[in-house]
């Protein structure tokens, strides 16, 4: 089990989300943990909120496909453009998340379920 997973439990993460005085970095980390390891009902709620926020703040950014487990995937070039950073920076950030969380954020074309 990785360190990121061991840092939280559901009750702790939910308490952070409910706290109006918590700093944004801690709040974001709690949300990340819940999206990865929280109960399915909370993961679904956060996924819907994430999709709504992405649509609102990045209206031109659309999924280019879906992961084998149904999560939306975005083209790295489109992410870089939307965030106004380089492709290399996007890749560096995603690789760091993969290492920290022991999850996959980067998928090869052969693993992507394409949107027709």
XYZ file of C-alpha atoms in Angstrom, residues 3-96:
94
model
C 1.974 6.362 1.390
C -0.706 8.495 -0.259
C -3.348 5.836 0.351
C -2.286 5.428 3.986
C -2.409 9.180 4.710
C -6.203 9.345 4.765
C -9.362 7.466 5.558
C -12.896 8.337 4.479
C -13.875 10.034 7.746
C -10.748 12.217 7.737
C -11.152 13.227 4.096
C -14.839 14.062 4.539
C -14.034 16.143 7.637
C -11.542 18.163 5.588
C -14.149 18.771 2.870
C -16.627 19.993 5.497
C -14.097 22.317 7.170
C -14.536 25.915 5.965
C -11.097 26.944 7.231
C -8.910 24.280 5.618
C -6.279 25.397 3.107
C -6.859 24.664 -0.575
C -3.934 22.235 -0.914
C -5.209 20.016 1.917
C -8.768 20.210 0.559
C -7.564 19.193 -2.920
C -5.561 16.293 -1.482
C -8.621 15.036 0.405
C -10.698 15.209 -2.785
C -7.977 13.342 -4.710
C -7.894 10.628 -2.051
C -11.675 10.256 -2.100
C -11.737 10.067 -5.894
C -9.181 7.260 -5.808
C -10.015 5.333 -2.646
C -13.320 6.621 -1.276
C -16.630 4.771 -1.353
C -18.141 4.398 -4.851
C -21.030 6.768 -4.091
C -18.622 9.542 -3.108
C -16.379 8.807 -6.096
C -19.400 9.170 -8.390
C -20.481 12.455 -6.802
C -16.963 13.889 -7.075
C -16.635 12.663 -10.654
C -19.851 14.465 -11.593
C -18.646 17.633 -9.847
C -15.300 17.380 -11.622
C -17.007 17.012 -15.005
C -19.236 20.013 -14.286
C -16.261 22.131 -13.192
C -14.259 21.125 -16.264
C -17.171 22.004 -18.561
C -17.615 25.381 -16.855
C -13.981 26.450 -16.622
C -12.600 24.713 -19.733
C -15.596 24.615 -22.115
C -13.464 23.625 -25.112
C -11.846 20.682 -23.333
C -13.667 17.471 -24.161
C -12.713 13.853 -23.452
C -11.034 12.184 -26.404
C -11.899 8.732 -25.104
C -12.439 6.680 -21.977
C -10.248 4.432 -19.884
C -11.069 0.733 -19.667
C -12.910 1.455 -16.385
C -14.988 4.263 -17.953
C -13.173 7.389 -16.766
C -12.885 10.242 -19.278
C -9.470 10.698 -20.868
C -8.105 13.887 -22.362
C -5.525 14.426 -25.075
C -2.271 15.656 -23.511
C -1.917 18.398 -26.140
C -5.462 19.629 -25.419
C -4.751 19.623 -21.664
C -1.576 21.626 -22.162
C -3.392 24.165 -24.297
C -6.312 24.489 -21.854
C -3.947 24.939 -18.900
C -1.572 27.185 -20.855
C 1.446 25.019 -20.026
C 3.742 22.831 -22.106
C 3.017 19.229 -23.010
C 6.190 18.308 -21.146
C 4.862 19.956 -17.978
C 1.552 18.075 -18.280
C 3.439 14.791 -18.704
C 5.716 15.562 -15.750
C 2.753 16.361 -13.481
C 0.817 13.260 -14.545
C 3.833 10.985 -14.103
C 4.402 12.421 -10.612
